[in-house]
Short mmCIF file of C-alpha atoms in Angstrom, two decimals:
data_model
loop_
_atom_site.label_atom_id
_atom_site.label_comp_id
_atom_site.label_asym_id
_atom_site.label_seq_id
_atom_site.Cartn_x
_atom_site.Cartn_y
_atom_site.Cartn_z
CA MET A 38 10.67 -2.90 -4.07
CA LYS A 39 13.77 -0.71 -4.41
CA LYS A 40 16.01 -3.79 -4.33
CA TYR A 41 13.89 -5.33 -7.09
CA LEU A 42 14.18 -2.24 -9.25
CA LEU A 43 17.94 -2.03 -8.76
CA SER A 44 18.26 -5.70 -9.69
CA LEU A 45 16.20 -5.09 -12.81
CA PHE A 46 18.46 -2.26 -13.93
CA ALA A 47 21.53 -4.35 -13.11
CA LEU A 48 20.26 -7.11 -15.39
CA ILE A 49 19.14 -4.90 -18.28
CA LEU A 50 21.81 -2.22 -18.62
CA PRO A 51 24.83 -4.51 -19.15
CA LEU A 52 22.92 -6.08 -22.06
CA LEU A 53 22.82 -2.81 -23.97
CA ASN A 54 26.43 -2.84 -25.12
CA PHE A 55 26.07 -6.49 -26.07
CA ALA A 56 22.83 -5.83 -27.97
CA GLN A 57 24.32 -2.89 -29.83
CA GLU A 58 26.56 -5.15 -31.87
CA ALA A 59 25.08 -5.36 -35.38
CA THR A 60 25.22 -9.14 -35.60
CA THR A 61 23.57 -9.60 -32.21
CA SER A 62 20.85 -7.08 -33.03
CA GLU A 63 20.18 -8.84 -36.32
CA LYS A 64 19.97 -12.22 -34.58
CA ILE A 65 17.49 -10.93 -32.01
CA ASP A 66 15.50 -9.33 -34.80
CA ALA A 67 15.39 -12.54 -36.81
CA VAL A 68 14.31 -14.69 -33.84
CA PHE A 69 11.62 -12.20 -32.81
CA LYS A 70 10.31 -12.01 -36.38
CA LYS A 71 10.14 -15.80 -36.57
CA TYR A 72 7.77 -16.01 -33.60
CA THR A 73 5.71 -12.84 -34.07
CA GLY A 74 5.66 -12.41 -37.85
CA TRP A 75 2.31 -14.21 -38.12
CA PHE A 76 0.68 -11.65 -35.82
CA VAL A 77 2.08 -8.67 -37.73
CA GLU A 78 1.04 -10.14 -41.07
CA GLY A 79 -2.42 -10.89 -39.71
CA ILE A 80 -3.05 -7.37 -38.42
CA PHE A 81 -1.75 -5.67 -41.54
CA TYR A 82 -3.14 -8.25 -43.98
CA GLU A 83 -4.34 -6.56 -47.16
CA ILE A 84 -7.57 -7.80 -48.70
CA PRO A 85 -7.06 -8.07 -52.48
CA PHE A 86 -9.94 -6.43 -54.37
CA SER A 87 -8.16 -6.78 -57.70
CA GLU A 88 -4.68 -7.37 -59.07
CA ASP A 89 -3.92 -3.65 -58.85
CA TYR A 90 -4.90 -2.74 -55.33
CA LYS A 91 -5.32 -4.18 -51.86
CA ILE A 92 -6.84 -2.64 -48.72
CA PRO A 93 -5.64 -3.45 -45.16
CA TRP A 94 -8.60 -4.96 -43.32
CA VAL A 95 -7.85 -2.91 -40.20
CA LEU A 96 -8.26 0.23 -42.33
CA ILE A 97 -11.70 -0.95 -43.42
CA VAL A 98 -12.69 -1.38 -39.76
CA LEU A 99 -11.36 2.07 -38.86
CA ILE A 100 -13.07 3.93 -41.70
CA GLY A 101 -16.21 1.81 -41.48
CA GLY A 102 -16.55 2.69 -37.80
CA ALA A 103 -15.90 6.38 -38.50
CA LEU A 104 -18.61 6.44 -41.19
CA PHE A 105 -21.08 4.72 -38.85
CA PHE A 106 -20.43 7.21 -36.02
CA THR A 107 -20.62 10.18 -38.40
CA PHE A 108 -24.12 9.22 -39.58
CA TYR A 109 -25.38 7.82 -36.25
CA PHE A 110 -24.52 11.01 -34.36
CA LYS A 111 -25.86 13.22 -37.17
CA PHE A 112 -22.52 14.66 -38.31
CA ILE A 113 -21.32 15.59 -34.83
CA ASN A 114 -17.91 16.26 -36.41
CA ILE A 115 -19.47 19.35 -38.00
CA THR A 116 -22.38 20.30 -35.74
CA GLY A 117 -20.32 19.94 -32.56
CA PHE A 118 -17.29 21.92 -33.71
CA LYS A 119 -18.40 25.34 -32.42
CA THR A 120 -19.46 23.85 -29.09
CA ALA A 121 -16.09 22.12 -28.78
CA ILE A 122 -14.27 25.45 -29.06
CA LYS A 123 -16.48 26.93 -26.33
CA VAL A 124 -15.87 23.95 -24.03
CA VAL A 125 -12.08 24.21 -24.40
CA GLN A 126 -12.34 27.94 -23.67
CA GLY A 127 -14.08 27.07 -20.38
CA LYS A 128 -17.48 28.60 -21.23
CA TYR A 129 -19.35 25.76 -19.51
CA GLU A 130 -17.01 24.94 -16.61
CA ASP A 131 -19.65 25.95 -14.06
CA ILE A 132 -22.30 23.47 -15.19
CA GLU A 133 -19.70 20.76 -15.77
CA LYS A 134 -18.52 21.09 -12.19
CA HIS A 135 -21.85 21.51 -10.37
CA GLY A 136 -24.57 20.52 -12.85
CA ALA A 137 -26.86 22.80 -14.86
CA ASP A 138 -29.98 22.27 -12.73
CA THR A 139 -27.99 22.93 -9.56
CA LEU A 140 -26.89 26.37 -10.76
CA TYR A 141 -29.57 27.49 -13.19
CA GLY A 142 -32.58 25.23 -12.62
CA ASP A 143 -35.31 24.99 -10.02
CA SER A 144 -35.11 23.50 -6.54
CA THR A 145 -35.00 19.86 -7.52
CA PRO A 146 -32.30 17.22 -7.39
CA ASN A 147 -29.71 17.71 -10.10
CA GLU A 148 -28.95 15.37 -13.00
CA GLY A 149 -27.38 12.68 -10.83
CA GLY A 150 -30.56 12.41 -8.77
CA ASP A 151 -28.69 12.01 -5.46
CA ILE A 152 -27.22 15.45 -4.83
CA ILE A 153 -29.68 18.10 -3.74
CA GLU A 154 -29.30 21.55 -5.23
CA THR A 155 -26.41 23.07 -3.39
CA ILE A 156 -22.84 23.68 -4.43
CA ARG A 157 -21.48 22.05 -1.28
CA ASP A 158 -18.85 19.42 -2.19
CA GLU A 159 -20.19 18.95 -5.68
CA GLY A 160 -16.90 19.27 -7.54
CA ALA A 161 -16.78 16.98 -10.54
CA ASP A 162 -14.52 13.96 -10.50
CA GLY A 163 -11.37 14.13 -12.59
CA GLU A 164 -7.76 15.25 -12.50
CA VAL A 165 -7.23 17.60 -15.46
CA SER A 166 -8.98 20.33 -17.44
CA HIS A 167 -10.47 19.95 -20.92
CA PHE A 168 -7.49 21.74 -22.46
CA GLN A 169 -4.98 19.60 -20.59
CA ALA A 170 -6.74 16.39 -21.60
CA LEU A 171 -6.82 17.56 -25.22
CA THR A 172 -3.09 18.39 -25.28
CA ALA A 173 -2.18 15.15 -23.49
CA ALA A 174 -4.02 13.15 -26.15
CA LEU A 175 -2.70 15.35 -28.98
CA SER A 176 0.85 14.83 -27.77
CA ALA A 177 0.48 11.12 -28.49
CA THR A 178 -0.79 11.64 -32.05
CA VAL A 179 0.93 14.81 -33.28
CA GLY A 180 4.45 13.77 -34.13
CA LEU A 181 6.48 11.84 -36.65
CA GLY A 182 3.33 10.92 -38.58
CA ASN A 183 2.70 14.58 -39.35
CA ILE A 184 6.30 15.30 -40.35
CA ALA A 185 7.52 12.08 -41.95
CA GLY A 186 4.33 10.15 -42.61
CA VAL A 187 2.82 12.80 -44.88
CA ALA A 188 5.93 12.84 -47.07
CA VAL A 189 5.80 9.05 -47.39
CA ALA A 190 2.09 9.15 -48.31
CA LEU A 191 2.73 11.80 -50.98
CA SER A 192 5.66 9.86 -52.41
CA ILE A 193 3.39 6.85 -52.99
CA GLY A 194 0.01 8.45 -53.67
CA GLY A 195 0.99 11.84 -55.05
CA PRO A 196 -0.62 15.19 -54.08
CA GLY A 197 -4.10 13.66 -54.30
CA ALA A 198 -3.42 11.63 -51.14
CA THR A 199 -3.79 14.89 -49.21
CA PHE A 200 -7.49 15.14 -50.08
CA TRP A 201 -8.25 11.68 -48.71
CA MET A 202 -6.08 12.41 -45.69
CA ILE A 203 -8.39 15.33 -44.89
CA ILE A 204 -11.47 13.14 -45.37
CA ALA A 205 -10.02 10.58 -42.94
CA GLY A 206 -9.42 13.35 -40.41
CA LEU A 207 -12.97 14.69 -40.70
CA LEU A 208 -14.50 11.22 -40.32
CA GLY A 209 -12.15 10.41 -37.45
CA MET A 210 -13.61 13.31 -35.46
CA ALA A 211 -16.80 11.29 -34.96
CA SER A 212 -14.86 8.24 -33.76
CA LYS A 213 -12.92 10.31 -31.22
CA PHE A 214 -16.16 11.86 -29.94
CA ALA A 215 -17.73 8.44 -29.40
CA GLU A 216 -14.85 6.67 -27.66
CA CYS A 217 -13.88 9.60 -25.44
CA THR A 218 -17.47 10.10 -24.25
CA LEU A 219 -17.47 6.47 -23.11
CA GLY A 220 -14.04 6.95 -21.51
CA VAL A 221 -15.50 9.48 -19.06
CA LYS A 222 -18.84 7.69 -18.67
CA TYR A 223 -17.37 4.42 -17.39
CA ARG A 224 -14.17 5.53 -15.65
CA ASP A 225 -13.23 4.44 -12.13
CA VAL A 226 -12.21 7.06 -9.56
CA GLY A 227 -9.99 5.91 -6.70
CA ASP A 228 -10.30 7.05 -3.08
CA ASP A 229 -7.39 9.43 -3.64
CA GLY A 230 -9.05 10.98 -6.69
CA THR A 231 -6.89 9.10 -9.22
CA VAL A 232 -8.83 8.32 -12.38
CA TYR A 233 -8.66 4.97 -14.14
CA GLY A 234 -10.33 4.96 -17.53
CA GLY A 235 -10.27 3.96 -21.16
CA PRO A 236 -11.62 1.15 -23.34
CA MET A 237 -10.78 -1.48 -20.69
CA TYR A 238 -13.43 0.04 -18.44
CA TYR A 239 -16.15 0.91 -20.92
CA LEU A 240 -15.82 -2.45 -22.64
CA SER A 241 -16.26 -4.37 -19.37
CA LYS A 242 -18.67 -2.08 -17.49
CA GLY A 243 -20.59 -0.76 -20.48
CA LEU A 244 -21.24 -4.12 -22.12
CA ARG A 245 -22.11 -5.60 -18.71
CA SER A 246 -24.93 -3.06 -18.48
CA LYS A 247 -26.24 -4.46 -21.78
CA GLY A 248 -26.11 -8.06 -20.57
CA MET A 249 -22.83 -8.89 -22.31
CA GLY A 250 -20.52 -8.88 -19.29
CA GLY A 251 -18.46 -11.92 -20.26
CA PHE A 252 -17.93 -10.73 -23.81
CA GLY A 253 -17.02 -7.24 -22.58
CA LYS A 254 -14.49 -8.63 -20.10
CA VAL A 255 -12.75 -10.62 -22.83
CA LEU A 256 -12.57 -7.56 -25.10
CA ALA A 257 -11.24 -5.45 -22.21
CA VAL A 258 -8.44 -7.90 -21.36
CA ILE A 259 -7.44 -8.19 -25.03
CA PHE A 260 -7.35 -4.40 -25.34
CA ALA A 261 -5.28 -4.04 -22.14
CA ILE A 262 -2.68 -6.52 -23.46
CA PHE A 263 -2.47 -4.68 -26.78
CA VAL A 264 -2.15 -1.23 -25.20
CA ILE A 265 0.71 -2.38 -22.95
CA GLY A 266 2.56 -3.87 -25.91
CA GLY A 267 1.92 -0.77 -27.99
CA SER A 268 3.16 1.52 -25.22
CA PHE A 269 6.50 -0.28 -24.99
CA GLY A 270 7.01 -0.37 -28.75
CA GLY A 271 5.33 2.16 -31.02
CA GLY A 272 4.70 4.59 -28.17
CA ASN A 273 8.19 4.26 -26.72
CA MET A 274 10.98 2.32 -28.47
CA PHE A 275 10.14 3.61 -31.95
CA GLN A 276 9.95 7.21 -30.69
CA ALA A 277 13.24 6.91 -28.77
CA ASN A 278 14.92 5.27 -31.75
CA GLN A 279 13.86 7.99 -34.21
CA ALA A 280 14.73 10.81 -31.82
CA ALA A 281 18.17 9.32 -31.14
CA ALA A 282 18.81 8.89 -34.87
CA GLN A 283 17.90 12.52 -35.59
CA PHE A 284 19.97 13.80 -32.66
CA THR A 285 23.13 11.86 -33.49
CA LYS A 286 22.78 12.83 -37.16
CA LEU A 287 22.36 16.54 -36.35
CA PHE A 288 25.50 16.66 -34.20
CA ASN A 289 27.45 14.07 -36.21
CA PHE A 290 28.05 11.76 -33.25
CA GLU A 291 29.93 8.72 -34.47
CA SER A 292 30.30 6.88 -31.17
CA ASP A 293 28.65 3.46 -31.03
CA ASN A 294 27.32 4.35 -27.58
CA ALA A 295 25.81 7.72 -28.62
CA GLY A 296 22.34 6.22 -28.88
CA MET A 297 22.58 4.64 -25.43
CA TYR A 298 23.73 7.90 -23.83
CA PHE A 299 20.91 9.76 -25.56
CA GLY A 300 18.47 7.11 -24.31
CA LEU A 301 19.67 7.45 -20.72
CA VAL A 302 19.17 11.22 -20.81
CA MET A 303 15.77 10.85 -22.46
CA ALA A 304 14.76 8.21 -19.91
CA ALA A 305 15.72 10.56 -17.07
CA LEU A 306 13.63 13.36 -18.54
CA VAL A 307 10.68 11.03 -19.14
CA ALA A 308 11.00 9.72 -15.56
CA VAL A 309 10.71 13.22 -14.10
CA VAL A 310 7.37 13.63 -15.86
CA ILE A 311 5.69 10.21 -15.67
CA ILE A 312 6.45 9.52 -12.01
CA GLY A 313 4.06 12.39 -11.25
CA GLY A 314 1.13 10.74 -13.04
CA ILE A 315 -1.45 12.27 -15.39
CA LYS A 316 -1.46 15.65 -13.63
CA ARG A 317 2.23 16.21 -14.32
CA ILE A 318 1.96 14.69 -17.80
CA ALA A 319 -0.90 17.08 -18.59
CA SER A 320 0.94 20.09 -17.15
CA VAL A 321 3.93 19.33 -19.41
CA THR A 322 1.96 18.52 -22.56
CA GLU A 323 -0.18 21.65 -22.28
CA LYS A 324 3.05 23.64 -22.66
CA ILE A 325 5.03 21.46 -25.09
CA VAL A 326 2.28 20.62 -27.59
CA PRO A 327 1.09 24.19 -28.32
CA PHE A 328 4.75 25.38 -28.39
CA MET A 329 6.14 22.82 -30.82
CA ALA A 330 3.01 22.69 -32.96
CA GLY A 331 3.04 26.50 -33.01
CA ILE A 332 6.63 26.67 -34.27
CA TYR A 333 5.94 24.05 -36.92
CA VAL A 334 2.71 25.69 -38.10
CA LEU A 335 4.33 29.15 -38.08
CA ALA A 336 7.16 27.92 -40.31
CA ALA A 337 4.61 26.33 -42.66
CA LEU A 338 2.63 29.59 -42.77
CA ILE A 339 5.80 31.54 -43.59
CA ILE A 340 6.50 29.22 -46.52
CA LEU A 341 2.89 29.33 -47.71
CA GLY A 342 2.91 33.12 -47.36
CA ALA A 343 6.11 33.41 -49.39
CA ASN A 344 4.49 31.26 -52.08
CA PHE A 345 0.97 32.66 -51.74
CA THR A 346 0.34 32.71 -55.48
CA LEU A 347 1.01 28.97 -55.72
CA ILE A 348 -1.46 27.84 -53.05
CA ASP A 349 -4.40 27.67 -55.45
CA ASP A 350 -2.28 25.69 -57.91
CA ALA A 351 -1.32 23.29 -55.11
CA PHE A 352 -4.96 22.72 -54.15
CA ALA A 353 -5.85 22.22 -57.82
CA LEU A 354 -3.14 19.55 -58.06
CA ILE A 355 -4.38 17.94 -54.85
CA PHE A 356 -8.01 17.87 -56.01
CA GLU A 357 -7.13 16.65 -59.49
CA GLY A 358 -4.87 13.92 -58.13
CA ALA A 359 -7.52 12.81 -55.63
CA PHE A 360 -9.90 11.73 -58.39
CA SER A 361 -7.54 10.75 -61.17
CA GLY A 362 -4.50 9.08 -59.64
CA LEU A 363 -2.75 9.37 -62.98
CA GLY A 364 0.79 8.04 -62.97
CA ILE A 365 0.47 6.70 -59.44
CA ALA A 366 0.63 3.02 -58.52
CA GLY A 367 -2.90 1.73 -57.98
CA GLY A 368 -4.51 4.71 -59.72
CA LEU A 369 -7.47 6.43 -58.02
CA VAL A 370 -7.96 3.67 -55.43
CA GLY A 371 -4.24 3.63 -54.66
CA VAL A 372 -4.27 7.37 -53.97
CA MET A 373 -7.38 7.02 -51.81
CA ILE A 374 -5.88 4.19 -49.74
CA GLN A 375 -2.64 6.07 -49.10
CA GLY A 376 -4.40 9.25 -47.99
CA ILE A 377 -6.98 7.56 -45.78
CA ARG A 378 -4.39 5.20 -44.31
CA ARG A 379 -2.03 8.02 -43.34
CA GLY A 380 -4.84 10.16 -41.95
CA ALA A 381 -6.40 7.34 -39.93
CA PHE A 382 -3.09 6.05 -38.62
CA SER A 383 -1.87 9.55 -37.73
CA ASN A 384 -4.78 10.67 -35.56
CA GLU A 385 -5.46 7.20 -34.03
CA ALA A 386 -9.23 7.80 -34.19
CA GLY A 387 -10.92 4.49 -33.39
CA VAL A 388 -7.82 3.00 -31.75
CA GLY A 389 -9.16 3.87 -28.28
CA SER A 390 -5.88 5.24 -26.90
CA ALA A 391 -7.08 8.85 -26.60
CA ALA A 392 -10.06 7.78 -24.48
CA ILE A 393 -7.58 6.91 -21.73
CA ALA A 394 -6.22 10.47 -21.51
CA HIS A 395 -9.61 12.13 -21.95
CA SER A 396 -11.17 9.99 -19.20
CA ALA A 397 -9.18 11.95 -16.59
CA VAL A 398 -11.01 15.22 -17.28
CA ARG A 399 -13.00 17.11 -14.63
CA THR A 400 -16.67 17.09 -15.67
CA LYS A 401 -20.11 15.78 -14.74
CA TYR A 402 -21.06 15.33 -18.38
CA PRO A 403 -19.18 12.61 -20.32
CA ALA A 404 -20.28 14.03 -23.69
CA SER A 405 -18.54 17.34 -22.92
CA GLU A 406 -15.16 15.62 -23.24
CA GLY A 407 -16.28 13.67 -26.28
CA ILE A 408 -17.03 16.98 -27.98
CA VAL A 409 -13.61 18.33 -27.00
CA ALA A 410 -11.94 15.19 -28.34
CA LEU A 411 -13.36 15.67 -31.82
CA LEU A 412 -10.98 18.63 -32.20
CA GLU A 413 -8.04 16.23 -32.04
CA PRO A 414 -8.21 14.69 -35.55
CA PHE A 415 -9.00 18.15 -36.92
CA VAL A 416 -5.82 19.67 -35.47
CA ASP A 417 -3.66 16.63 -36.14
CA THR A 418 -4.79 15.70 -39.65
CA VAL A 419 -6.90 18.44 -41.23
CA VAL A 420 -4.60 21.28 -40.10
CA ILE A 421 -1.04 20.04 -39.47
CA CYS A 422 -0.90 17.19 -42.00
CA THR A 423 -2.48 19.39 -44.68
CA MET A 424 0.03 22.18 -44.04
CA THR A 425 2.91 19.73 -44.35
CA ALA A 426 1.48 18.43 -47.61
CA LEU A 427 0.99 21.94 -49.03
CA VAL A 428 4.59 22.90 -48.19
CA ILE A 429 5.92 19.76 -49.91
CA VAL A 430 3.70 20.15 -53.00
CA ILE A 431 4.49 23.87 -53.44
CA THR A 432 8.25 23.52 -52.98
CA ASN A 433 8.32 20.44 -55.22
CA PHE A 434 6.46 21.81 -58.25
CA ASP A 435 9.63 21.34 -60.29
CA GLY A 436 10.16 17.81 -58.95
CA SER A 437 13.55 18.79 -57.55
CA PHE A 438 13.55 16.50 -54.51
CA MET A 439 10.63 14.06 -54.85
CA GLU A 440 9.19 11.98 -57.68
CA TYR A 441 5.55 11.12 -57.05
CA GLY A 442 4.84 7.43 -57.37
CA VAL A 443 8.26 6.40 -56.10
CA GLU A 444 8.15 5.39 -52.42
CA ILE A 445 10.63 7.00 -50.03
CA LYS A 446 11.75 5.63 -46.67
CA GLU A 447 13.07 8.71 -44.85
CA GLY A 448 10.09 11.07 -44.70
CA VAL A 449 11.72 13.49 -42.26
CA GLU A 450 14.50 14.25 -44.75
CA ILE A 451 12.01 15.11 -47.51
CA THR A 452 10.02 17.40 -45.22
CA ALA A 453 13.26 19.02 -44.00
CA THR A 454 14.35 19.62 -47.62
CA ALA A 455 11.00 21.28 -48.39
CA PHE A 456 11.27 23.63 -45.39
CA ASP A 457 14.97 24.34 -45.99
CA SER A 458 14.22 25.49 -49.54
CA VAL A 459 12.50 28.59 -48.13
CA ILE A 460 13.81 28.84 -44.55
CA PRO A 461 17.56 28.00 -44.59
CA HIS A 462 18.72 25.60 -41.85
CA PHE A 463 15.16 25.01 -40.60
CA SER A 464 16.06 21.31 -40.61
CA ILE A 465 17.86 22.00 -37.31
CA VAL A 466 14.64 23.31 -35.78
CA LEU A 467 12.79 20.38 -37.34
CA THR A 468 15.17 17.92 -35.68
CA ILE A 469 14.49 19.56 -32.31
CA ALA A 470 10.76 19.36 -33.06
CA VAL A 471 11.09 15.63 -33.84
CA ILE A 472 12.78 15.08 -30.47
CA LEU A 473 10.09 17.08 -28.65
CA PHE A 474 7.34 15.27 -30.53
CA ALA A 475 8.93 11.94 -29.58
CA PHE A 476 9.26 13.01 -25.94
CA SER A 477 5.63 14.11 -25.66
CA THR A 478 4.43 10.95 -27.41
CA MET A 479 6.40 8.80 -24.96
CA ILE A 480 5.03 10.44 -21.83
CA SER A 481 1.46 10.17 -23.08
CA TRP A 482 1.83 6.55 -24.14
CA SER A 483 3.39 5.75 -20.77
CA TYR A 484 0.06 6.76 -19.23
CA TYR A 485 -1.89 4.70 -21.76
CA GLY A 486 0.19 1.60 -21.13
CA MET A 487 0.08 2.03 -17.38
CA GLN A 488 -3.72 2.11 -17.41
CA GLY A 489 -3.72 -1.22 -19.25
CA TRP A 490 -1.12 -2.56 -16.80
CA VAL A 491 -3.15 -1.48 -13.77
CA TYR A 492 -6.29 -3.03 -15.23
CA LEU A 493 -4.55 -6.40 -15.58
CA PHE A 494 -2.31 -6.42 -12.50
CA GLY A 495 -4.17 -4.26 -10.01
CA LYS A 496 -4.00 -0.74 -8.63
CA GLY A 497 -1.32 0.38 -6.22
CA LYS A 498 1.99 2.23 -5.97
CA ALA A 499 4.07 -0.94 -6.39
CA SER A 500 2.23 -1.91 -9.59
CA ASP A 501 2.53 1.63 -10.98
CA LEU A 502 6.23 1.84 -10.20
CA ALA A 503 6.99 -1.55 -11.74
CA TYR A 504 5.42 -0.49 -15.04
CA LYS A 505 7.13 2.91 -15.08
CA VAL A 506 10.56 1.38 -14.48
CA LEU A 507 10.03 -1.12 -17.29
CA PHE A 508 8.91 1.72 -19.55
CA LEU A 509 12.07 3.71 -18.79
CA VAL A 510 14.25 0.67 -19.49
CA PHE A 511 12.62 0.33 -22.90
CA VAL A 512 13.37 4.01 -23.61
CA VAL A 513 17.08 3.24 -23.31
CA ILE A 514 16.80 0.00 -25.30
CA GLY A 515 14.87 1.73 -28.06
CA ALA A 516 17.48 4.47 -28.42
CA SER A 517 20.36 1.99 -28.31
CA ILE A 518 19.52 -0.78 -30.75
CA SER A 519 17.70 -1.35 -34.02
CA LEU A 520 15.07 -4.06 -33.86
CA GLY A 521 12.79 -3.77 -36.88
CA ALA A 522 10.64 -6.81 -36.05
CA VAL A 523 10.01 -5.57 -32.50
CA ILE A 524 8.78 -2.25 -33.83
CA ASP A 525 6.58 -3.96 -36.44
CA PHE A 526 5.09 -6.14 -33.71
CA SER A 527 4.40 -3.22 -31.38
CA ASP A 528 2.82 -1.20 -34.19
CA ALA A 529 0.63 -4.19 -34.98
CA MET A 530 -0.46 -4.26 -31.33
CA ILE A 531 -1.46 -0.60 -31.48
CA PHE A 532 -3.68 -1.19 -34.48
CA ALA A 533 -4.98 -4.46 -33.05
CA MET A 534 -6.56 -2.23 -30.38
CA VAL A 535 -8.98 -1.10 -33.10
CA VAL A 536 -10.87 -4.41 -33.16
CA PRO A 537 -12.14 -4.70 -29.56
CA ASN A 538 -12.55 -0.92 -29.34
CA ILE A 539 -14.72 -0.42 -32.43
CA ILE A 540 -16.87 -3.45 -31.58
CA GLY A 541 -17.57 -2.08 -28.10
CA VAL A 542 -18.17 1.53 -29.15
CA VAL A 543 -20.64 0.51 -31.87
CA LEU A 544 -22.59 -1.62 -29.37
CA LEU A 545 -22.63 1.23 -26.84
CA SER A 546 -23.62 3.95 -29.35
CA PRO A 547 -27.19 4.39 -27.93
CA ILE A 548 -25.67 5.22 -24.52
CA ILE A 549 -23.36 7.80 -26.14
CA ARG A 550 -26.36 9.41 -27.85
CA ASN A 551 -28.18 9.72 -24.51
CA GLU A 552 -25.13 11.37 -22.92
CA LEU A 553 -24.97 13.86 -25.79
CA LYS A 554 -28.64 14.76 -25.27
CA LYS A 555 -27.98 15.31 -21.53
CA TYR A 556 -25.11 17.67 -22.20
CA TYR A 557 -26.93 19.67 -24.84
CA LYS A 558 -29.90 19.93 -22.45
CA ALA A 559 -27.59 21.25 -19.71
CA ILE A 560 -26.17 23.89 -22.08
CA ASN A 561 -29.70 24.95 -23.04
CA VAL A 562 -30.71 25.24 -19.36
CA LYS A 563 -27.82 27.65 -18.76
CA GLU A 564 -28.36 29.69 -21.92
CA GLU A 565 -32.11 30.02 -21.32
CA ALA A 566 -31.51 31.12 -17.71
CA ILE A 567 -29.04 33.78 -18.83
CA GLU A 568 -31.47 35.01 -21.48
CA GLU A 569 -34.07 35.41 -18.72
CA GLY A 570 -31.69 37.58 -16.69
CA ALA A 571 -29.66 35.12 -14.59
CA ASP A 572 -25.98 35.84 -13.95
CA ASP A 573 -23.33 33.73 -15.69
CA LEU A 574 -21.76 31.90 -12.74
CA ASN A 575 -18.82 30.62 -14.72
CA GLU A 576 -16.38 33.28 -13.50
CA VAL A 577 -17.80 33.36 -9.96
CA LEU A 578 -17.30 29.64 -9.40
#
């Protein structure tokens, strides 16, 4: 195996200098576009509803699914919010590990029906805590979309796009709940305790239980192919490319090989984390995500605090723009599309990727992790994206650096300008944040892609290592060369994941509802027992 890996590196690395030449890069780009352009155009095809506006069909599927889940689960995105906070805080760790009837019920078999009431060897399957699973999934969504994507959305749709961005985030909470509940419900647990989960498993196993095994298997294989492609591109090469560009720009590196050197260092750092699997990924993301998100949010709060009197004016502009769309291309519908598109694409609700990270959680109740997962779109879109939008709107009241209705390409620069206007030189910190966001996104997507790889090619150390080495090679390639068509193709693969995922989750919705009832019943058993004088065993166990 080692000889194979060394041979692989020997073949790939000498190509980097060759590929870095502009003409060569352009040729590769053109050839790749020729053979994959049809797929990209198909996934991002916009359905024309009139001459003035078009809606990407994949966006209709995403939002349609989110609306269905919101109503079907009786607004779980609102009713489950308080419970989600308690779960992340560890309030119900005892019943999630041993079962509510085991600890607080009578002397009967617990929920599983095969483990008699005793706490002997009844630890729940899983590798990470609720908080670790949440940060691992957040690390894949919180990133360039929150910093650059918001600025791009505002440039096209104006301040009103923020309102629809928030709506997309709130609706996406229901989608995340549904898919992540299934991720835990149908996961596989290896003999060594390693968890294998995600849409591949609930599409095949879940639909088999409903008599649609063949259909489920096809959907699972399609999803696995898409998630591997997405992990190499949008979850890896694009992130490495953007991070390298920001780094070389910050330090004014003019060397043609600067990107490659940056990629090699980044690949080494990523290797240290991903070789250790989901446990090490989670241990890193639980530190990086709160840290970098905290710095970013703190800076936004400082700016909003310094301009406190303008916040109400900003919200008035946002609300007015959301329902008027005056002066913006596409009018009201154009504003709505931009906001919803950015919100949905930023938090990845409905894509199915987060279910892979959340499936590794330690719990006996699948719905407990679904409830935790609904916090993800809230943090990513409702909180962080909204803060970014407010900072841009407030600092751009005089139109000094952005004209609404005129699309921009470099969103990071606009956001940096907005922050710099109040906090001098914050763009340096923002560049560091972009690199950290890219790093955390890469390590999380490496796990997503590997789960798809393992599903297709089998479990084992050799299979795992082969994927991880390929992933690291693509980190270096992504930082070294510019291949627009490759990135477009990989992004298309990420959003192609929506189709098999939403189909499966909608069909399995009754099962999700039953799991939610089980978890709420377990919480009630504990709370009623404590009200009757029982001790809270959470801290004891």
